[in-house]
Tab-separated table of C-alpha atoms in Angstrom:
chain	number	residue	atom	x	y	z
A	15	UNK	CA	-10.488	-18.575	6.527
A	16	UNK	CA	-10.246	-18.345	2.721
A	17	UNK	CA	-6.417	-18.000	1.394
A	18	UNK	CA	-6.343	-14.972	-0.939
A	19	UNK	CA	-2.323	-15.914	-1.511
A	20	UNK	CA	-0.646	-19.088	-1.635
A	21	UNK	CA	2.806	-19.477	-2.295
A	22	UNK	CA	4.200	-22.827	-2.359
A	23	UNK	CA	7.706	-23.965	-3.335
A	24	UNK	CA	8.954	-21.626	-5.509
A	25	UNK	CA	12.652	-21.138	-6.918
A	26	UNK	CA	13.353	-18.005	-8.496
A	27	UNK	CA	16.948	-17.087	-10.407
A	28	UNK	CA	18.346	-13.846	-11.320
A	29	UNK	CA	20.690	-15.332	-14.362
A	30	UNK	CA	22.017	-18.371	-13.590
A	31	UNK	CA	22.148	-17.404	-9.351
A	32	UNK	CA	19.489	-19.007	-7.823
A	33	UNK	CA	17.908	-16.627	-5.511
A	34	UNK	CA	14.959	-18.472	-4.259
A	35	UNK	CA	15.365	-22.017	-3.023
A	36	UNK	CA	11.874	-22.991	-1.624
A	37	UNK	CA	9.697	-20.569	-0.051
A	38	UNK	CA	6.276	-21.407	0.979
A	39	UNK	CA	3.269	-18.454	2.293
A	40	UNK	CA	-0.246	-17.847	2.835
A	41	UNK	CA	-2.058	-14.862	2.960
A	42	UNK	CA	-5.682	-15.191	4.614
A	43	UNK	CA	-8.502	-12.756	3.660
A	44	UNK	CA	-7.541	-9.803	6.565
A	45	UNK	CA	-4.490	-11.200	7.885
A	46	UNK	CA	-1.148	-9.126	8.329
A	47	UNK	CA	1.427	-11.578	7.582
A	48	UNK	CA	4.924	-10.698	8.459
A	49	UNK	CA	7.798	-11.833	5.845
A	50	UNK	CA	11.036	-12.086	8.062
A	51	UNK	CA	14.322	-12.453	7.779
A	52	UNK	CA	17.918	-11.030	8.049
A	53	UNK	CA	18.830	-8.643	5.126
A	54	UNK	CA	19.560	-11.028	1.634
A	55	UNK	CA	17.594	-13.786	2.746
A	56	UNK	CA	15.143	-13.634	-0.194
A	57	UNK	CA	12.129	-11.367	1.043
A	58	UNK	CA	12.738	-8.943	-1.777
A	59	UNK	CA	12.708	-11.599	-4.112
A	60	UNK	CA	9.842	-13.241	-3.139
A	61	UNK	CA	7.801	-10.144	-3.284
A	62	UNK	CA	9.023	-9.343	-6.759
A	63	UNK	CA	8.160	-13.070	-7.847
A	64	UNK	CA	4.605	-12.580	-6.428
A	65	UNK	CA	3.984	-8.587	-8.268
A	66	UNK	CA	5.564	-10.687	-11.463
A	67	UNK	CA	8.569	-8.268	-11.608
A	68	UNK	CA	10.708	-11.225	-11.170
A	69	UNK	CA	9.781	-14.965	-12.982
A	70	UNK	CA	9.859	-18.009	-10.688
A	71	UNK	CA	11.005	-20.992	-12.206
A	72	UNK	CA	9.620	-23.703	-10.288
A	73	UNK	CA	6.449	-23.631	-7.996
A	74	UNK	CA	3.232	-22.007	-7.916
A	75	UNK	CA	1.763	-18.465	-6.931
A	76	UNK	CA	-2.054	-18.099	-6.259
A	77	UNK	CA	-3.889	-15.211	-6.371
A	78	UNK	CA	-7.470	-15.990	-5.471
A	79	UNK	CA	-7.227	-19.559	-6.705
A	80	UNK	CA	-5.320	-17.789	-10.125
A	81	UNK	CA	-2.127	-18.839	-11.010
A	82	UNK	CA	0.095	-16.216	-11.578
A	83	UNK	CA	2.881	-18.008	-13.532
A	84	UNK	CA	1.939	-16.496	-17.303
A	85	UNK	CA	0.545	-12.753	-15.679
A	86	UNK	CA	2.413	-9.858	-16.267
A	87	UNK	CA	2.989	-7.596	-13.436
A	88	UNK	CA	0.337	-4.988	-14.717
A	89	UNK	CA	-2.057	-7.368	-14.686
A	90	UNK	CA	-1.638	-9.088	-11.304
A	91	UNK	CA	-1.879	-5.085	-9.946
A	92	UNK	CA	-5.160	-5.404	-11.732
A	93	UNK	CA	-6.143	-8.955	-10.083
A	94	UNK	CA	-5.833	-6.740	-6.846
A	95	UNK	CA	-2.292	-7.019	-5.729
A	96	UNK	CA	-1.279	-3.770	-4.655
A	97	UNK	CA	2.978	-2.601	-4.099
A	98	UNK	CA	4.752	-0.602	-1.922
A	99	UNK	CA	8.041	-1.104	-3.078
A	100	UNK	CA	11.458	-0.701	-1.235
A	101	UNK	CA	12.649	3.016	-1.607
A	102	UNK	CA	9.339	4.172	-2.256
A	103	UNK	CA	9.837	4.829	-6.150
A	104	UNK	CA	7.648	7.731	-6.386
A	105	UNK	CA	7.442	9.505	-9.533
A	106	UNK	CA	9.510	12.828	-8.918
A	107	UNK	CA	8.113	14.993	-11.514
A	108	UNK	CA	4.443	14.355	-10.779
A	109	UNK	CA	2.466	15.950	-7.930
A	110	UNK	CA	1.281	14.445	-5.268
A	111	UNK	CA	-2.141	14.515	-6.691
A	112	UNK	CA	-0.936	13.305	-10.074
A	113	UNK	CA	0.774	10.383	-8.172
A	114	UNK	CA	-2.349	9.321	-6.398
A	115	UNK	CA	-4.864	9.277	-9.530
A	116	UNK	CA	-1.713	8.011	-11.649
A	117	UNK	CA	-2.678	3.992	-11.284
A	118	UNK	CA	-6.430	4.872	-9.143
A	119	UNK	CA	-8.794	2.238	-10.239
A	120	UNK	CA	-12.551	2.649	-8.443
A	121	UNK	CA	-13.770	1.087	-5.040
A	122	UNK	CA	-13.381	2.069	-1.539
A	123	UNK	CA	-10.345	4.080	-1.654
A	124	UNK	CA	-10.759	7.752	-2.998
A	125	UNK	CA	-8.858	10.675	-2.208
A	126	UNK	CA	-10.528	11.861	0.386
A	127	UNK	CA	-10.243	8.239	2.320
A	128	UNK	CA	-6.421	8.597	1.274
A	129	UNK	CA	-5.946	12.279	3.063
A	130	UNK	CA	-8.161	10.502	6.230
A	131	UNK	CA	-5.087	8.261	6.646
A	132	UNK	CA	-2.357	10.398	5.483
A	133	UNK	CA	-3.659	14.448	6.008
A	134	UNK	CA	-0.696	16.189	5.365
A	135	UNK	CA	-0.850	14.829	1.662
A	136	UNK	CA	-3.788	16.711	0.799
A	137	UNK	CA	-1.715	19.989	2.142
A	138	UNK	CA	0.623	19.078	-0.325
A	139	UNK	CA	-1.599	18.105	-3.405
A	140	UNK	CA	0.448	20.446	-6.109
A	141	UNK	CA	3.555	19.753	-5.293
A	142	UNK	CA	6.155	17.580	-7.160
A	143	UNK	CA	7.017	14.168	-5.331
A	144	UNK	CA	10.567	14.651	-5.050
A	145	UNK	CA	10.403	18.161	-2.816
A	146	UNK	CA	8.555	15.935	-0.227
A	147	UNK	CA	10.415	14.584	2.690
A	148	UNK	CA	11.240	10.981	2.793
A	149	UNK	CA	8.364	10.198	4.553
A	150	UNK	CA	6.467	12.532	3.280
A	151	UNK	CA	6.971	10.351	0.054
A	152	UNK	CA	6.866	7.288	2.072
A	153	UNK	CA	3.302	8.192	2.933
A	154	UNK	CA	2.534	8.989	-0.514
A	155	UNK	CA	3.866	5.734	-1.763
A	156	UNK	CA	1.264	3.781	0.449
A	157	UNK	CA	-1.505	6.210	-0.737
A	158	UNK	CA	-1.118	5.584	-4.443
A	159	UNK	CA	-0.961	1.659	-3.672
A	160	UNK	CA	-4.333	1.810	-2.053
A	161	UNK	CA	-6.099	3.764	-4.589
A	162	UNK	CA	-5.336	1.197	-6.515
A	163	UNK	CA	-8.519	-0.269	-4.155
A	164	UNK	CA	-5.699	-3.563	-3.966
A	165	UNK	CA	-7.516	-6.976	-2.210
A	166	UNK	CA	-3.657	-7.696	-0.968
A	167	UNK	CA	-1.313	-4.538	-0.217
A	168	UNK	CA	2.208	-5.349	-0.060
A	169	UNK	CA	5.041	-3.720	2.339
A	170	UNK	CA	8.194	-3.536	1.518
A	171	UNK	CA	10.327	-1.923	4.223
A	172	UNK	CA	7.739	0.550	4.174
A	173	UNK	CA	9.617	2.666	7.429
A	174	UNK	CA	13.280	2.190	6.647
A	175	UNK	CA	15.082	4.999	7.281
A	176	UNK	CA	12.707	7.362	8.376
A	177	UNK	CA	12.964	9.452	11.247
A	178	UNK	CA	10.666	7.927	14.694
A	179	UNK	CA	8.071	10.426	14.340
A	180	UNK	CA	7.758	9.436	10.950
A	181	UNK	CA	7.838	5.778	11.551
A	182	UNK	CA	5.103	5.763	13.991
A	183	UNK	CA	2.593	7.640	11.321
A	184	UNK	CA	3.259	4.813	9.299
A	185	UNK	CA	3.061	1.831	11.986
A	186	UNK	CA	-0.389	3.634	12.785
A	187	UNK	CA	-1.408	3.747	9.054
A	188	UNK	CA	-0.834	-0.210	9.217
A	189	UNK	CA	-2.875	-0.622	12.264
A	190	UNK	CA	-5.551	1.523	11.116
A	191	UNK	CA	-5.746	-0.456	7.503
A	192	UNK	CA	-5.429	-4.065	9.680
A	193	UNK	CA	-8.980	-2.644	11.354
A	194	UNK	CA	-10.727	-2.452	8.520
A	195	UNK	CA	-9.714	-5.650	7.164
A	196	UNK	CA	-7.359	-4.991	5.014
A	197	UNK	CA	-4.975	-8.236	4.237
A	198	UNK	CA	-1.304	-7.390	3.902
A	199	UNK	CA	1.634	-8.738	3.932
A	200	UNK	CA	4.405	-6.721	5.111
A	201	UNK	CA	8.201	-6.587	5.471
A	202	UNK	CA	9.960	-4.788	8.347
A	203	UNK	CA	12.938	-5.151	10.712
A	204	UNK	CA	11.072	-3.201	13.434
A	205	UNK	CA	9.592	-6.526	15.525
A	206	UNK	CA	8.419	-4.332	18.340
A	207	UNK	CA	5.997	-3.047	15.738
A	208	UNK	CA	5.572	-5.506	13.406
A	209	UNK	CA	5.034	-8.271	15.800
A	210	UNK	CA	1.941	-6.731	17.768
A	211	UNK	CA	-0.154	-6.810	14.505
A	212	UNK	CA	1.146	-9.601	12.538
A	213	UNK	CA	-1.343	-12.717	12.919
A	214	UNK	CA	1.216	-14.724	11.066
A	215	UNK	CA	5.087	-14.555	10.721
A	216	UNK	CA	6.938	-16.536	8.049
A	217	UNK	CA	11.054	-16.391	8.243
A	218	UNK	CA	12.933	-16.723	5.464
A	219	UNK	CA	17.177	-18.043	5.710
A	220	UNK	CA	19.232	-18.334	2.359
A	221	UNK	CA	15.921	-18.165	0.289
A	222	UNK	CA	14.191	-20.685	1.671
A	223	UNK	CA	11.124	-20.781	4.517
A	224	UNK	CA	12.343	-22.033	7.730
A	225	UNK	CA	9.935	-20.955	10.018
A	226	UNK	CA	6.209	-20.143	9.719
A	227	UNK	CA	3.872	-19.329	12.841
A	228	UNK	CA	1.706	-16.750	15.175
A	229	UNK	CA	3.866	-14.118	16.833
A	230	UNK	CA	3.223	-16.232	20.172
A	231	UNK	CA	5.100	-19.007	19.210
A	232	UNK	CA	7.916	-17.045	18.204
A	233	UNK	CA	10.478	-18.358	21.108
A	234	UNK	CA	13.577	-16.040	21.840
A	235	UNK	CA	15.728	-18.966	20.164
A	236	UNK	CA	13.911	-18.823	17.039
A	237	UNK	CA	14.527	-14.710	17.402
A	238	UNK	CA	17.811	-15.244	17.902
A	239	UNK	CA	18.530	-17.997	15.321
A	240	UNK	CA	16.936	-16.619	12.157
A	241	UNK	CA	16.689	-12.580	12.962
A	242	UNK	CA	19.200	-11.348	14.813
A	243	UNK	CA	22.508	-9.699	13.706
């Protein structure tokens, strides 16, 4: 299997607080790849130092064999890195439909494709992001990273604090992209989900990688050591 990510050793800093001590990843061409890890362990970080929102000081990020070190953010979006950030970040004042086409770039993923996964969006077409429910705009967040048409679609907590109903449209979303092949990396507390369609997990504990392996060699004690409360 070609690696479409590699990560390997990097330190990031925000000021002079290191953040980042040593994480290491690999994304495979349609692999879901779980980033784990209690809450300030460094998976935010090490998203934001992949999508170049955040500059890594030591290491090296690979995109496709590219390194990422002197990219902008913008342009490793264009390389085919695709975000769903934490808290969704829709823009409020745009429709849904404005949202969508705001970053589309051409390829698979079209509108139409977009309301296949996610119907109720196309209901909702004129109105303004922030009159949608939460995961309404949850939903919406997802659809404008894929019609970006991204190689790599990042998750950030993509069902935090969403009501169950809500949180199983989105869990099915993820296993409906995984079938066709989608890679992704993901973030999510919720291991009953997450687990069943990760192919890899990596666990991260006070910014660095401690773990890395397939959900069945996740042992209770490695559950219990690195993820629970």
């Amino acid at each position: 299997m070609t690696n479409l990510l590699e990560v390997s050793a990097i330190e990031t800093f925000y000021g002079p607080s290191q953040a980042l001590f040593g994480v290491d990843l690999t994304v495979g061409e349609g692999q879901v790849v779980a980033l784990m890890g209690r809450n300030g362990m460094g998976k935010t970080t090490t998203i934001a130092s992949i999508c170049g929102l955040e500059k890594y000081r030591r290491g090296s990020i690979h995109f496709r064999g590219q390194d990422l070190w002197t990219l902008p953010s913008h342009k490793i979006a264009r390389l085919g890195v695709g975000l769903v950030p934490e808290g969704r970040r829709c823009f409020p004042n745009l429709t849904v439909y404005e949202n969508l086409i705001a970053a589309a770039r051409s390829g698979d993923w079209t509108l139409d494709r977009v309301a296949d996964l996610f119907p109720r969006l196309k209901e909702r077409y004129s109105q303004y992001a922030n009159t949608l429910s939460g995961g309404e705009q949850q939903m919406l967040a997802v659809g404008r990273a894929l019609m970006t048409n991204p190689e790599l679609l990042i998750l950030d907590e993509a069902t935090e604090g969403l009501a169950p109903v809500i949180r199983q449209e989105i869990w099915q979303a993820v296993r409906n992209l995984k079938a066709t092949g989608q890679s992704i990396l993901i973030v999510d507390k919720t291991l009953a989900e997450l687990l069943p369609i990760a192919d890899q997990c990596v666990i991260l504990e006070k910014g660095t990688t401690v773990w890395a392996g397939t959900p069945d060699q996740m042992t209770r004690d490695i559950e219990n050591r690195y993820l629970g409360v």
